[in-house]
Short mmCIF file of the C-alpha atoms (twelve columns), coordinates in Angstrom:
data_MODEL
# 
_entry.id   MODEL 
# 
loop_
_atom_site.group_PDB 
_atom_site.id 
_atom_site.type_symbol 
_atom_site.label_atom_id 
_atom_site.label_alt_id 
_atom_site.label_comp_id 
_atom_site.label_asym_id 
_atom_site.label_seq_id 
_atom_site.Cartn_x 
_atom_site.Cartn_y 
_atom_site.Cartn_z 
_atom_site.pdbx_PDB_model_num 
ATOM 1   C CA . UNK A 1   314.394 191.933 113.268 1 
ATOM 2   C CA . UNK A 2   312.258 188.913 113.439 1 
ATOM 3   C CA . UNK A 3   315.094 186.441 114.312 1 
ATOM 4   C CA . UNK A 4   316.020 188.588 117.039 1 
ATOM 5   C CA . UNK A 5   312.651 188.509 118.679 1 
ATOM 6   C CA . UNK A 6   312.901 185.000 117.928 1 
ATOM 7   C CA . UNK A 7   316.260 184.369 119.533 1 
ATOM 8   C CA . UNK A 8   315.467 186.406 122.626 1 
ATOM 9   C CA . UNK A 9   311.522 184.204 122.522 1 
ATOM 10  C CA . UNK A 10  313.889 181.341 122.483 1 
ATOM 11  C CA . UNK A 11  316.288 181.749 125.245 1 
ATOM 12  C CA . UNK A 12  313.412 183.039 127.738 1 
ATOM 13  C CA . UNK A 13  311.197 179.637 127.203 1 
ATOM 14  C CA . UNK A 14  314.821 177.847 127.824 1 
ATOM 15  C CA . UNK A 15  314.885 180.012 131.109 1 
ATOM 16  C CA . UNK A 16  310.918 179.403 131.923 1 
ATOM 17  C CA . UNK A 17  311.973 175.648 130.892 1 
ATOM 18  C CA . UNK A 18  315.103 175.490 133.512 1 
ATOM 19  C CA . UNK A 19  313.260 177.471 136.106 1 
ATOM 20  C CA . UNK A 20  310.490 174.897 135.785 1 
ATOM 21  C CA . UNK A 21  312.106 171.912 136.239 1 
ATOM 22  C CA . UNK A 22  313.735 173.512 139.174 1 
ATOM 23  C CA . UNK A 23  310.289 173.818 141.114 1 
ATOM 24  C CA . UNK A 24  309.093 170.329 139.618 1 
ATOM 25  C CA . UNK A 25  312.770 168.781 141.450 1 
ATOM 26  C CA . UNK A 26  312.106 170.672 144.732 1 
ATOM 27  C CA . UNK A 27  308.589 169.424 145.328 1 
ATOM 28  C CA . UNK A 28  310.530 166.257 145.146 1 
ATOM 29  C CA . UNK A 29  312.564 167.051 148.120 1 
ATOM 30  C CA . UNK A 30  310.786 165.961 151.400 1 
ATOM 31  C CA . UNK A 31  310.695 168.884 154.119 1 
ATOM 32  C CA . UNK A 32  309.291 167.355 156.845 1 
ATOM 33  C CA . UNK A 33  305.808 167.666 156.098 1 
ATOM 34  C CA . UNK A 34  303.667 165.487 154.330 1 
ATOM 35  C CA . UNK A 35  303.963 166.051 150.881 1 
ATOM 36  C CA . UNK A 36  302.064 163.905 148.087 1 
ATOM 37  C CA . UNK A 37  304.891 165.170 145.633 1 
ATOM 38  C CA . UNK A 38  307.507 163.482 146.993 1 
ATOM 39  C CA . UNK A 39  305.707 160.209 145.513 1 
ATOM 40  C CA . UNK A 40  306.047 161.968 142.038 1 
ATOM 41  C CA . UNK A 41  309.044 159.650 140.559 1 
ATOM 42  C CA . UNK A 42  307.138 156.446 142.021 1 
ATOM 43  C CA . UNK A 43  306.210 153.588 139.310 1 
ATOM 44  C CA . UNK A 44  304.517 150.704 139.425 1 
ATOM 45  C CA . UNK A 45  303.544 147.776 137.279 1 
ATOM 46  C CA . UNK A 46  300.182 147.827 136.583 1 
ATOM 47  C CA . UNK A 47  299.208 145.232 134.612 1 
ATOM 48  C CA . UNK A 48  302.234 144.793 132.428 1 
ATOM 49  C CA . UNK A 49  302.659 148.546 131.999 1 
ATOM 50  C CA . UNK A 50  304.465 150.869 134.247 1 
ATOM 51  C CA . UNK A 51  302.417 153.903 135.553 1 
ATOM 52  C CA . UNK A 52  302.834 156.902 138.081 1 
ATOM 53  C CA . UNK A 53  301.780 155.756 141.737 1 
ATOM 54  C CA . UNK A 54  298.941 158.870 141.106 1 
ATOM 55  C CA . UNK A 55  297.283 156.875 138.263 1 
ATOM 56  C CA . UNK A 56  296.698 153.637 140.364 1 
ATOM 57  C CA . UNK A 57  295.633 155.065 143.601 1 
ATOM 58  C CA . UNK A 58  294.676 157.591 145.411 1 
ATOM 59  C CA . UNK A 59  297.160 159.827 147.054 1 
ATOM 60  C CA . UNK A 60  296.016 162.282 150.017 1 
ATOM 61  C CA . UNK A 61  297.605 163.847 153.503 1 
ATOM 62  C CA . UNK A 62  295.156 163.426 156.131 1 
ATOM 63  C CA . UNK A 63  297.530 165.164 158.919 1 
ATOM 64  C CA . UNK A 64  300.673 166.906 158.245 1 
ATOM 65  C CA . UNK A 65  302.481 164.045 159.332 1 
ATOM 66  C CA . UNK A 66  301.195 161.252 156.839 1 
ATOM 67  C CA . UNK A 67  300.242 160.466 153.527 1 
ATOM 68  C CA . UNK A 68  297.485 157.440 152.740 1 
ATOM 69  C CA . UNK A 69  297.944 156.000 149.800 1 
ATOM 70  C CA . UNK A 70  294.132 154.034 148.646 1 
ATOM 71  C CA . UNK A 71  294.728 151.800 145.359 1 
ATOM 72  C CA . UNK A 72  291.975 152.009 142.972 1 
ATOM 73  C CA . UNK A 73  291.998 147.964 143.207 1 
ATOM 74  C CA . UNK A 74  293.127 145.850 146.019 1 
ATOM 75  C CA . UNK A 75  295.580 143.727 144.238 1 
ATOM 76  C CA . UNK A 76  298.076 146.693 143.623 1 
ATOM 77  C CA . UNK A 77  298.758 146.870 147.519 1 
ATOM 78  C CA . UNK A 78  301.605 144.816 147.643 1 
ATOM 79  C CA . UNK A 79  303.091 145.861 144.150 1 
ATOM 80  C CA . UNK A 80  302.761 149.493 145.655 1 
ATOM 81  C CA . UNK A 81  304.198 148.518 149.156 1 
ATOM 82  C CA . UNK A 82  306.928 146.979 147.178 1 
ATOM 83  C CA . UNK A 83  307.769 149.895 144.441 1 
ATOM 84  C CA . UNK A 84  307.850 152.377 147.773 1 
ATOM 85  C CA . UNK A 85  310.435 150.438 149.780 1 
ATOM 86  C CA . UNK A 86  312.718 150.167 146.788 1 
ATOM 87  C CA . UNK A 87  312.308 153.765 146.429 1 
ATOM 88  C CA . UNK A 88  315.057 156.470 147.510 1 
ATOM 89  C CA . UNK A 89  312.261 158.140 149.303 1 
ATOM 90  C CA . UNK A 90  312.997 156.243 152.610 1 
ATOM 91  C CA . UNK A 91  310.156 155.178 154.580 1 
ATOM 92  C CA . UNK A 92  308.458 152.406 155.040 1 
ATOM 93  C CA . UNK A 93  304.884 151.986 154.357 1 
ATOM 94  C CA . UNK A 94  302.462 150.839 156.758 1 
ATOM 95  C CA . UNK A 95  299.742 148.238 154.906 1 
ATOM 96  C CA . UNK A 96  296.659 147.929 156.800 1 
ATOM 97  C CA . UNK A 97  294.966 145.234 153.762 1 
ATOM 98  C CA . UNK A 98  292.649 148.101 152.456 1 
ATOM 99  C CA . UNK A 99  295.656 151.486 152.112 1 
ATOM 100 C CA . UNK A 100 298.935 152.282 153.112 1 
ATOM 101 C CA . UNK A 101 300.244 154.886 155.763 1 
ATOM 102 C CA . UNK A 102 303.599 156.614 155.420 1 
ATOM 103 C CA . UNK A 103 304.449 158.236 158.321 1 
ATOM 104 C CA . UNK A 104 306.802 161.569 157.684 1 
ATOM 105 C CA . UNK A 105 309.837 161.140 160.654 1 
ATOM 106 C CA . UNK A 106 310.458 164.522 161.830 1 
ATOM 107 C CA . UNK A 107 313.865 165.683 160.300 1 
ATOM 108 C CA . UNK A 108 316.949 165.835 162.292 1 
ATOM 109 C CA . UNK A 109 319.342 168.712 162.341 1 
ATOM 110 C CA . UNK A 110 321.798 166.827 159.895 1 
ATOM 111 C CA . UNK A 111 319.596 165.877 157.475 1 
ATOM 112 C CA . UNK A 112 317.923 169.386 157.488 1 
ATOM 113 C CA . UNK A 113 321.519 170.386 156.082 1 
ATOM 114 C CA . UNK A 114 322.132 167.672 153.829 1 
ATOM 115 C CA . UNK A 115 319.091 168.361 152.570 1 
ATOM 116 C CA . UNK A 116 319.173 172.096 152.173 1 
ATOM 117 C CA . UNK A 117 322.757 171.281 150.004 1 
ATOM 118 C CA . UNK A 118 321.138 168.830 147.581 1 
ATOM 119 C CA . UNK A 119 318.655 171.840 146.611 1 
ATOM 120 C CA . UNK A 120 321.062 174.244 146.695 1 
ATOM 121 C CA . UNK A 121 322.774 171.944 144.052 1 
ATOM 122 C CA . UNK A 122 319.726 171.756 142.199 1 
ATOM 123 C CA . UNK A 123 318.961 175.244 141.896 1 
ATOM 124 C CA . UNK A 124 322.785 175.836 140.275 1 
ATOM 125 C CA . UNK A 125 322.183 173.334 137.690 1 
ATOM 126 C CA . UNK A 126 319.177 175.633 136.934 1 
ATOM 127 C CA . UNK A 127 321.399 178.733 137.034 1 
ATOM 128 C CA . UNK A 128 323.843 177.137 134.382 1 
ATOM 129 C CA . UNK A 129 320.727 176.078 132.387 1 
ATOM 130 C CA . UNK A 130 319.900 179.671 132.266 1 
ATOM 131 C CA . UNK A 131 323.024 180.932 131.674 1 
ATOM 132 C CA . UNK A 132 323.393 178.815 128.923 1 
ATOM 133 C CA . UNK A 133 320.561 179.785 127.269 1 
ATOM 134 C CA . UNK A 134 321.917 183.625 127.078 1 
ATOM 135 C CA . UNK A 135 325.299 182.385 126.248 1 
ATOM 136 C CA . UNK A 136 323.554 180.481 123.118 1 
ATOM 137 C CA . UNK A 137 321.023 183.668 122.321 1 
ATOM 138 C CA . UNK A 138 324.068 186.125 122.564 1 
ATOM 139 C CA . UNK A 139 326.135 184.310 120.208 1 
ATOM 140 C CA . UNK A 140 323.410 184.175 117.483 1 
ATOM 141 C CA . UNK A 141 322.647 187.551 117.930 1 
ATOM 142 C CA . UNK A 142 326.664 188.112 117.004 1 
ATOM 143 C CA . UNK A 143 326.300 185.602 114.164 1 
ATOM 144 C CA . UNK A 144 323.187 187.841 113.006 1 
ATOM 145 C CA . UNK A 145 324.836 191.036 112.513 1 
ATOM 146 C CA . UNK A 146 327.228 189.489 110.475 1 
ATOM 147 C CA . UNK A 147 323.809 188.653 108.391 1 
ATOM 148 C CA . UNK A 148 322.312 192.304 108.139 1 
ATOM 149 C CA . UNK A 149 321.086 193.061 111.920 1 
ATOM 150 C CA . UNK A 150 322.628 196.386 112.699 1 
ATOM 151 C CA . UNK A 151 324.712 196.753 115.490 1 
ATOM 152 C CA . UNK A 152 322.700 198.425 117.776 1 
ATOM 153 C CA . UNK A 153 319.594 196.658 117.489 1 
ATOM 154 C CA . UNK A 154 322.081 193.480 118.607 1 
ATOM 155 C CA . UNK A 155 323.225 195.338 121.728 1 
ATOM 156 C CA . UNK A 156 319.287 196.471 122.294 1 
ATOM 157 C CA . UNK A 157 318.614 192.725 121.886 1 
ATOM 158 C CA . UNK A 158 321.516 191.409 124.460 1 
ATOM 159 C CA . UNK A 159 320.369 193.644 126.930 1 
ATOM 160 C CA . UNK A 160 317.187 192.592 126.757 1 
ATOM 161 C CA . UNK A 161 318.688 189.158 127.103 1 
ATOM 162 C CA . UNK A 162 320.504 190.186 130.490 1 
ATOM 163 C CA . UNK A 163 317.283 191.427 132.072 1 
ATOM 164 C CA . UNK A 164 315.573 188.004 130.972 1 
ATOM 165 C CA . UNK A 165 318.418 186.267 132.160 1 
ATOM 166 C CA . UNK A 166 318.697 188.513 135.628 1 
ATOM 167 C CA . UNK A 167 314.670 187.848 135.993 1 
ATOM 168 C CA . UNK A 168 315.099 184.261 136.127 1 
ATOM 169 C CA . UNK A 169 318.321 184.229 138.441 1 
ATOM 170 C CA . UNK A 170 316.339 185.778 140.919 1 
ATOM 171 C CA . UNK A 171 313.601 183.547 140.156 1 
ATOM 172 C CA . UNK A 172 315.581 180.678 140.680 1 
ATOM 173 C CA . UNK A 173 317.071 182.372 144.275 1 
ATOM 174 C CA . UNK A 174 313.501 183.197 145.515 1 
ATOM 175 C CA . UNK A 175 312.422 179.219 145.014 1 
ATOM 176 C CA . UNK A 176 315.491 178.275 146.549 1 
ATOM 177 C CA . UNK A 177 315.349 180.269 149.560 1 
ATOM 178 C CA . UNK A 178 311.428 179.400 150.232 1 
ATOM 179 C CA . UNK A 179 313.095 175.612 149.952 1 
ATOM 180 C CA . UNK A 180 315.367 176.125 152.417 1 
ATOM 181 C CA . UNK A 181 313.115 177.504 155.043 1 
ATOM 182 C CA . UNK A 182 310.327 174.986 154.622 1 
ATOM 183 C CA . UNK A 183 313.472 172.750 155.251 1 
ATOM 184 C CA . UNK A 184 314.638 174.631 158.209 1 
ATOM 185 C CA . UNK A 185 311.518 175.000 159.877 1 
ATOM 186 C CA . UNK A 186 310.963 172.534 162.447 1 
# 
């Protein structure tokens, strides 16, 4: 009975994992509005080692249009400047000589939509990522009766699995759709 829970423990933390990494990729996504996240994926080299933009400077949004971006020491300014240009992120910083300015452009209609699609894409690799994980708890929990579980307390256990399962679908859905109309909104 224990390797049920445990199989069941297993694929929900897979779920929670998926579901996760889901939210962590859409903070990514620019909507318009200032966002410090959207700096997330940002390197730079820092003396010989290559950190997170958030552990060399500070990172804040004044207005919902901007984000300043204060290094901790002068000299990173121009590594910084550099590392956000060659970034997929698409604007271009403004260096004063003491922080940088990104301005957020206002979003047109067409890029609302291509945007809306690449998060719609993300949230299905989530859905596969759950449904993988009850594919892979269902099939040990058939493997397991044919090691002593009985029957039923397998079909208890893959229903339990479908609710999990159903729980983070809609989970996944909800995230999605609150994307989509930060997106939308103009």
């Amino acid at each position: 009975m224990d390797e049920v829970k445990q199989y069941l423990n297993d694929a929900e933390e897979a779920m929670e994992m998926a579901a996760m990494a889901l939210e962590e990729k859409l903070s990514r996504i620019r909507a318009g509005r200032a966002n410090v996240h959207i700096l997330d994926g940002i390197r730079v080299d820092s003396y010989g080692a290559m950190m997170p933009l958030a552990n060399v400077a500070n990172l804040s949004t004044p207005d919902a249009r901007s984000i300043v971006i204060k290094p901790w020491d002068r000299n990173m300014l121009k590594v910084i400047e550099k590392a956000i240009i060659d970034s997929p992120i698409g604007i271009m910083p403004e260096n004063n000589g003491e922080q940088i300015r990104l301005g957020i452009p206002v979003l047109t209609e067409d890029r609302r939509k291509e945007l809306s699609k690449q998060c719609s894409k993300e949230a299905e690799q989530a859905k596969v990522s759950v449904r993988n994980s009850r594919r892979d708890a269902i099939e040990l929990l058939k493997k397991s009766v044919k090691n002593g579980v009985p029957e039923d307390v397998e079909k208890d256990a893959e229903a339990d699995c479908q609710k999990v399962h159903d729980k983070y679908i809609k989970k996944i859905d909800a995230m999605l759709e609150e994307k989509n109309k930060e997106i939308m909104t103009v």
